[in-house]
CSV table of C-alpha atoms and ligand atoms in Angstrom, one decimal:
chain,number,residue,atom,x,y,z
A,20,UNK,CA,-38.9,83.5,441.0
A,21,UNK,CA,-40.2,80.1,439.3
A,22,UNK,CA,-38.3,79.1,436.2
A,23,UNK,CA,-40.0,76.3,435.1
A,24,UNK,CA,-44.1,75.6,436.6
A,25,UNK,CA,-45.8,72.4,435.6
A,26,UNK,CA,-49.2,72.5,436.0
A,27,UNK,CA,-51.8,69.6,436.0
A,28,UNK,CA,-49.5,67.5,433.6
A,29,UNK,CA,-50.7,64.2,432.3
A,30,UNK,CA,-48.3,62.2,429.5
A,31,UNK,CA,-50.0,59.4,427.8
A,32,UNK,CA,-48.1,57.4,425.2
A,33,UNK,CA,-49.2,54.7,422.1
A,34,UNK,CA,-52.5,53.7,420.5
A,35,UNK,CA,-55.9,54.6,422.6
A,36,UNK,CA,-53.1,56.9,425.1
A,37,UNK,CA,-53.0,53.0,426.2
A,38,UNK,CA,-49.4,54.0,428.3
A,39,UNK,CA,-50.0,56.4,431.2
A,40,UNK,CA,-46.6,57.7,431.7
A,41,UNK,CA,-47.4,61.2,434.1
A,42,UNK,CA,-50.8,62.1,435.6
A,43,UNK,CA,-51.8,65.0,437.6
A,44,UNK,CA,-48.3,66.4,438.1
A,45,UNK,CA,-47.6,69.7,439.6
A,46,UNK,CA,-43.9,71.4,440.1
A,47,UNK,CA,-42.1,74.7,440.3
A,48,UNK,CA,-38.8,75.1,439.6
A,49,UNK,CA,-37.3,77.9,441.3
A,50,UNK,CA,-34.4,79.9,439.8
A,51,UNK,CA,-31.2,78.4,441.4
A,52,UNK,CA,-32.2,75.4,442.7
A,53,UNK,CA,-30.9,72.0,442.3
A,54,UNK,CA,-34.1,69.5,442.3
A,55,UNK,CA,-33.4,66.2,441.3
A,56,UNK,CA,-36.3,63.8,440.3
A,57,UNK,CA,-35.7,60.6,441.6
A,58,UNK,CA,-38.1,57.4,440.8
A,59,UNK,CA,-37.6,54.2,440.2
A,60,UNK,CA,-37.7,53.3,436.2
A,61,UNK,CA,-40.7,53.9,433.9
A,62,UNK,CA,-42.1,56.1,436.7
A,63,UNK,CA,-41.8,58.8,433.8
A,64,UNK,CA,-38.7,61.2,435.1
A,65,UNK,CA,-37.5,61.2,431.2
A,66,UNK,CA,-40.8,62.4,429.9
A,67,UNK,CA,-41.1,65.2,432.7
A,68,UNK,CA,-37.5,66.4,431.7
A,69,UNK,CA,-38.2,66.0,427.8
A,70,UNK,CA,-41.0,68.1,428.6
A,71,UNK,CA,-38.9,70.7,429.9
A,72,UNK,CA,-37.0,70.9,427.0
A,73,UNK,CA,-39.5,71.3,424.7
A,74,UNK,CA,-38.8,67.8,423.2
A,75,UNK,CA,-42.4,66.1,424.5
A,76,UNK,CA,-45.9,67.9,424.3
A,77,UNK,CA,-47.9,67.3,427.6
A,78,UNK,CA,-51.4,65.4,426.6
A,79,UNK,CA,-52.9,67.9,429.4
A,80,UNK,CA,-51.8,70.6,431.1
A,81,UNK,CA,-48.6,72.7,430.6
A,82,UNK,CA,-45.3,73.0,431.2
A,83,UNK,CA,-43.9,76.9,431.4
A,84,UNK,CA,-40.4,77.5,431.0
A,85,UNK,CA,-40.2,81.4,432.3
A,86,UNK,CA,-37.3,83.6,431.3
A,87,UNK,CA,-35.0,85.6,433.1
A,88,UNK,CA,-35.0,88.5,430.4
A,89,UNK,CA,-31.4,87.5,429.8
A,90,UNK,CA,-32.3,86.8,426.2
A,91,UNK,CA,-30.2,83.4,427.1
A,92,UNK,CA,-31.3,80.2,425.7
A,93,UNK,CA,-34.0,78.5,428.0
A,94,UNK,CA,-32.7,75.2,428.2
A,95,UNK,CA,-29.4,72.8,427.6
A,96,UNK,CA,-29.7,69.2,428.1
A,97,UNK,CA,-26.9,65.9,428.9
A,98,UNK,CA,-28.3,62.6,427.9
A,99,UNK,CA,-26.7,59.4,429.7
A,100,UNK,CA,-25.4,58.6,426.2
A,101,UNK,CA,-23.5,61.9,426.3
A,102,UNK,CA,-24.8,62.8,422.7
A,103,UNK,CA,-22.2,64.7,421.9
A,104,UNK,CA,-21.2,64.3,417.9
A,105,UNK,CA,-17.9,61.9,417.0
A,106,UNK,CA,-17.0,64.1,413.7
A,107,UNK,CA,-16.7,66.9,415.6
A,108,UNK,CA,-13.6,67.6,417.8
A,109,UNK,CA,-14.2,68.3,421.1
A,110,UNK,CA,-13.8,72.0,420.5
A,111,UNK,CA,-16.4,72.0,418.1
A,112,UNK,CA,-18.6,70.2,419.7
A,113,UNK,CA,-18.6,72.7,422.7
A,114,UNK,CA,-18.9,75.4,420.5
A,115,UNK,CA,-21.3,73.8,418.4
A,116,UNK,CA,-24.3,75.8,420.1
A,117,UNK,CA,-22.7,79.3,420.3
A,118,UNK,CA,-22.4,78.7,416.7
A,119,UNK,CA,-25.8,78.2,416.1
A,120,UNK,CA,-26.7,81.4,418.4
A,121,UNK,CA,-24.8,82.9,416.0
A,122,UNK,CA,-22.2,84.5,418.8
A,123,UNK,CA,-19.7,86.2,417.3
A,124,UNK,CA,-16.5,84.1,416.1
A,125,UNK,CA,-14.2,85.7,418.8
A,126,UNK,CA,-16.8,85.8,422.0
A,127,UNK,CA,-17.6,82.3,420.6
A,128,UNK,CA,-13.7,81.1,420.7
A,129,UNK,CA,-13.2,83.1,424.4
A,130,UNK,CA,-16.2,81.5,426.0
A,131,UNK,CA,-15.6,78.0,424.4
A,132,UNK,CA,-11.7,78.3,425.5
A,133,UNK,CA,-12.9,79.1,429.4
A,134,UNK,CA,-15.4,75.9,429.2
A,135,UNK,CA,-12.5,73.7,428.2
A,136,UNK,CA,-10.8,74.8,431.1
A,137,UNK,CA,-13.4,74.7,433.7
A,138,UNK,CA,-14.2,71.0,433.0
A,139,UNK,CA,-10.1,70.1,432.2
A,140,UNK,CA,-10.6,69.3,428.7
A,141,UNK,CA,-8.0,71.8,427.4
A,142,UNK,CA,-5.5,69.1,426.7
A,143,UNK,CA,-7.9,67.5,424.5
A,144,UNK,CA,-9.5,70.1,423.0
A,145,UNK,CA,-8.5,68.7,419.3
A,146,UNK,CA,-9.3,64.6,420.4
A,147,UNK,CA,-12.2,63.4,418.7
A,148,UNK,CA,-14.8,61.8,420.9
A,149,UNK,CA,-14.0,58.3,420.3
A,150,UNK,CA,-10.4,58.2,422.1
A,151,UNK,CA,-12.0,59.4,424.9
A,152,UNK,CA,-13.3,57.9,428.5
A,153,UNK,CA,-16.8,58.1,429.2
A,154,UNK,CA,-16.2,60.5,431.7
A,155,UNK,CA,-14.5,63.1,429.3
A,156,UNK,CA,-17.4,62.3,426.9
A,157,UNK,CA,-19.6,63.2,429.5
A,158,UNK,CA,-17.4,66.4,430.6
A,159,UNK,CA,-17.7,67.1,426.9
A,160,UNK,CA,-21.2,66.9,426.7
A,161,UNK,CA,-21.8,69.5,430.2
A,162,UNK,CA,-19.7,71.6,429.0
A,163,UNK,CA,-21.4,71.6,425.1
A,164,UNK,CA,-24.7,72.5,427.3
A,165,UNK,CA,-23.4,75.1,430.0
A,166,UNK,CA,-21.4,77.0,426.6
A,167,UNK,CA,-24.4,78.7,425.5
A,168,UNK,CA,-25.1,79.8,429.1
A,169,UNK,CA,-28.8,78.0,429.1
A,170,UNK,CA,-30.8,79.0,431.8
A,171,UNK,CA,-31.8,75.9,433.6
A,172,UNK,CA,-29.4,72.8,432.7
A,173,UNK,CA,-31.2,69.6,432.1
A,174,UNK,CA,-29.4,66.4,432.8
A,175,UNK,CA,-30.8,62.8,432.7
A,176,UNK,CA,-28.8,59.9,434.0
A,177,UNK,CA,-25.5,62.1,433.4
A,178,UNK,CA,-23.4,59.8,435.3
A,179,UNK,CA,-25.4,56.2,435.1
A,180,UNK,CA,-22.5,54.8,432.6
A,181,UNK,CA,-19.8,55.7,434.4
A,182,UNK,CA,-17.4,53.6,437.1
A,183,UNK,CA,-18.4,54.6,440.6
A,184,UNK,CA,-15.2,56.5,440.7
A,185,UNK,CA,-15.6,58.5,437.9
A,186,UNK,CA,-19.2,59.4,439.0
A,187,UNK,CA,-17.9,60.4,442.4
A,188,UNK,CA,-15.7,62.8,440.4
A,189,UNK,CA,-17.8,64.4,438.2
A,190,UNK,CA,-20.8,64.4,440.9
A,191,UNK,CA,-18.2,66.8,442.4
A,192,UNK,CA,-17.3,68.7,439.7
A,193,UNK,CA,-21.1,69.4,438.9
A,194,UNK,CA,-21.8,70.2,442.4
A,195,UNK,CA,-19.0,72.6,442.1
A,196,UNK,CA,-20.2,74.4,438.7
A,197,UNK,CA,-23.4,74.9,440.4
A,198,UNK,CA,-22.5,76.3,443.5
A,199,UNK,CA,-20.2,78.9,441.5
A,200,UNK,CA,-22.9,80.2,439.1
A,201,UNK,CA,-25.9,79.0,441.3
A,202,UNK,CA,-27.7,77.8,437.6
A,203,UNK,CA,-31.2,76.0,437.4
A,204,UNK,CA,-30.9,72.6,437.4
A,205,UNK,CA,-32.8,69.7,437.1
A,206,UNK,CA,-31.2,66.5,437.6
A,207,UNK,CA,-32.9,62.7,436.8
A,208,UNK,CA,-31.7,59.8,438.5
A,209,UNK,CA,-32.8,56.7,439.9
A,210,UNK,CA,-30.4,56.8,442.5
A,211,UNK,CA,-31.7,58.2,445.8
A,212,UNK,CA,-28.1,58.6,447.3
A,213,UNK,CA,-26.9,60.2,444.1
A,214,UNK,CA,-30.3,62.6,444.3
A,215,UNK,CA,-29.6,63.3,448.1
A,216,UNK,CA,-25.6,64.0,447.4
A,217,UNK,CA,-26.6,66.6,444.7
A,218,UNK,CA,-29.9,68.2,445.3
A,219,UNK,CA,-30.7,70.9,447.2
A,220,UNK,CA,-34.2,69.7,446.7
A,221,UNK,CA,-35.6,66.1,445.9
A,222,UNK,CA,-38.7,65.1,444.3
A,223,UNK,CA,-39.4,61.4,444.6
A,224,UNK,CA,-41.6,59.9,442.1
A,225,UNK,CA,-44.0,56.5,442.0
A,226,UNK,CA,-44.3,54.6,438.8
A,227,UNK,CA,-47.9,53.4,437.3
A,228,UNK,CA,-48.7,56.2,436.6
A,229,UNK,CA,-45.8,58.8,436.7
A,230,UNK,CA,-46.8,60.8,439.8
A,231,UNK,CA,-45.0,63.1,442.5
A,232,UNK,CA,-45.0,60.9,445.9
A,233,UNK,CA,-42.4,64.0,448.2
A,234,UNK,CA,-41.1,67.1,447.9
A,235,UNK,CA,-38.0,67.1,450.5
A,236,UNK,CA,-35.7,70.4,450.7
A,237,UNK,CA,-32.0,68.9,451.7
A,238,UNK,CA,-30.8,70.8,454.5
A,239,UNK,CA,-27.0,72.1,454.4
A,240,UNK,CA,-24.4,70.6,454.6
A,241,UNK,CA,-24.4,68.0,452.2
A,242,UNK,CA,-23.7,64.5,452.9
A,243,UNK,CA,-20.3,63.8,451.4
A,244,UNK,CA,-18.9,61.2,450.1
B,20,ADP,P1,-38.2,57.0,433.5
B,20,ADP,O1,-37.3,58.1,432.9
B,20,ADP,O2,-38.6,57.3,434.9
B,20,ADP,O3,-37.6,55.6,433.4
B,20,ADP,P2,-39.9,57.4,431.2
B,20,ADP,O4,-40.3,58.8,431.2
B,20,ADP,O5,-38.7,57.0,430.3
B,20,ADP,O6,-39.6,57.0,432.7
B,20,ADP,O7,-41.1,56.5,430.9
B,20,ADP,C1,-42.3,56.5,431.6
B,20,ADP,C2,-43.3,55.5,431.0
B,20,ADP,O8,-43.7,55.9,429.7
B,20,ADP,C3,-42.7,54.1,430.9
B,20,ADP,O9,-43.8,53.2,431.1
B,20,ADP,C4,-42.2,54.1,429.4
B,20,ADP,O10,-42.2,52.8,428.9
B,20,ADP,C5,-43.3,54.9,428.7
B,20,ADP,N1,-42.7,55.6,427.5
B,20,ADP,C6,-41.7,56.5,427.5
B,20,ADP,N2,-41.5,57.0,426.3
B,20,ADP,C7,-42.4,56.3,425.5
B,20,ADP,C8,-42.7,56.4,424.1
B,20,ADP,N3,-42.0,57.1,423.3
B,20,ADP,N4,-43.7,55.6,423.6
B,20,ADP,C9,-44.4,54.8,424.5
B,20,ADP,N5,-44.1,54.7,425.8
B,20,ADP,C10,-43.2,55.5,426.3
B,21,ADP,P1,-34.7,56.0,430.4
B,21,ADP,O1,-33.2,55.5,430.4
B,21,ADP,O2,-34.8,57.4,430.6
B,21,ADP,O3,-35.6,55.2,431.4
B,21,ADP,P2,-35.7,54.4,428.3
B,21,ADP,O4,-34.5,53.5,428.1
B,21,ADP,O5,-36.9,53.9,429.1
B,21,ADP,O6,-35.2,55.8,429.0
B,21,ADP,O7,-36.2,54.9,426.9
B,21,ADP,C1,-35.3,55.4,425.9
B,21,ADP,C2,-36.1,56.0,424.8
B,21,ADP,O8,-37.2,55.1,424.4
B,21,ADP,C3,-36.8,57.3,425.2
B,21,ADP,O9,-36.8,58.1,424.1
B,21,ADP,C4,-38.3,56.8,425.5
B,21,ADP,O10,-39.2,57.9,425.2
B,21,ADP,C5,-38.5,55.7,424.5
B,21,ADP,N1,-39.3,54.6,425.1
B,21,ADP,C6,-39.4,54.2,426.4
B,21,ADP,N2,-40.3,53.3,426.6
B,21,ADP,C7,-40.9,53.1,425.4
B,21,ADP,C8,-42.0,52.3,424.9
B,21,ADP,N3,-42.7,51.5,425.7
B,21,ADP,N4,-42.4,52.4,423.6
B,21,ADP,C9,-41.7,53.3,422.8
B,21,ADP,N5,-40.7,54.0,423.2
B,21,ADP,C10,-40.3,54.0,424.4
């Protein structure tokens, strides 16, 4: 089933629409799947995603997030800059959308508790964000969006700030997440390698204007690195 169907989408930005980010783009999303949008910068992989979320309003056609009757929230996204609050703890700022749900204090504490553990922040689960690496920051901020149980994850440039260690690591870890609960994802990078290793599918994108060059499934098993 499709969980997220752009249709005809065209994205113009600043006076007289002068900036054609995305024109004529067409995409289904299908429930499970791992597509990562890969495209060299400006060729508007940001705006497609923001759309996603909700965040940008196409200036022509639509973009349908469907839902699984769940009741779950549609849509989590992790920013490159992690975005994740530095007056909160770590705890709270993983629980910080369960709160805003309004799950109950105890089903809010259990779920938060198993996300600390899946992405080995337990230890720190008091820290404030500031004595942390950017890969915990960036462990916080996944595991802030997958708390809430969103439908189809969003992530752009997760990993882009990180040392190429690290980003082997959590590439891993993400790969890992997925294949245990098989979640929608759609992943922006401009990394072809990185959107090779990770995707199950690939969408490669030209720049002036934002449009959809392929559409490559990535056969099994993955390249590993
Ligand atoms: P990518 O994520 O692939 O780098 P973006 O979606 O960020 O691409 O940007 C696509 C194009 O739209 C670029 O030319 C960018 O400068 C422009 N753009 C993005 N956001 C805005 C904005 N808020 N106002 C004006 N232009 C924008
Ligand atoms: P990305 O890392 O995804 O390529 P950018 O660094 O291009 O993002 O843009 C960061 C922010 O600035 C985004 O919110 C984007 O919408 C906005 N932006 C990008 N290009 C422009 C622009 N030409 N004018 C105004 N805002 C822009």
């Amino acid at each position: 089933a499709a969980a997220i169907e752009v249709r005809g989408v065209a994205k113009r930005y600043g006076t007289r629409d002068a900036v054609i980010a995305l024109d004529g783009v067409d995409l289904t999303v299908r429930q499970g799947e791992f597509v990562c949008l890969v495209g060299p910068s400006g060729c508007g992989k940001s705006t497609l995603l923001r759309m996603m979320a909700g965040l940008h309003r196409p200036s022509e056609g639509e973009v349908l997030v469907h839902h699984d009757g769940t009741g779950r929230t549609p849509t989590a996204m992790v920013f490159q800059d992690y975005g994740i609050f530095p007056w909160k703890s770590v705890r709270a700022n993983v629980r910080f959308g369960l709160d805003v749900a309004g799950v109950p204090r105890a089903e809010a504490t259990r779920t938060v508790d198993s996300w600390l553990t899946r992405l080995g922040l337990a230890d720190f689960a008091d820290a404030y964000p500031a004595t942390l690496s950017g890969g915990m920051r960036q462990r916080v901020s996944i595991a802030r969006a997958l708390a809430v149980e969103p439908e189809v994850l969003l992530l752009d440039e997760p990993f882009a700030a990180l040392d190429a260690q690290l980003r082997t690591v959590l590439q891993e870890e993400l790969l890992a997440l997925w294949q245990a609960d098989r979640r929608t994802v759609v992943f922006v990078t401009h990394s072809l390698e990185e959107a090779i290793l990770l995707g199950d599918r690939v969408v490669v994108m030209s720049a002036r204007p934002g449009r959809i060059l392929a559409d490559l499934p990535v056969p099994l098993p993955r390249p590993r690195s």
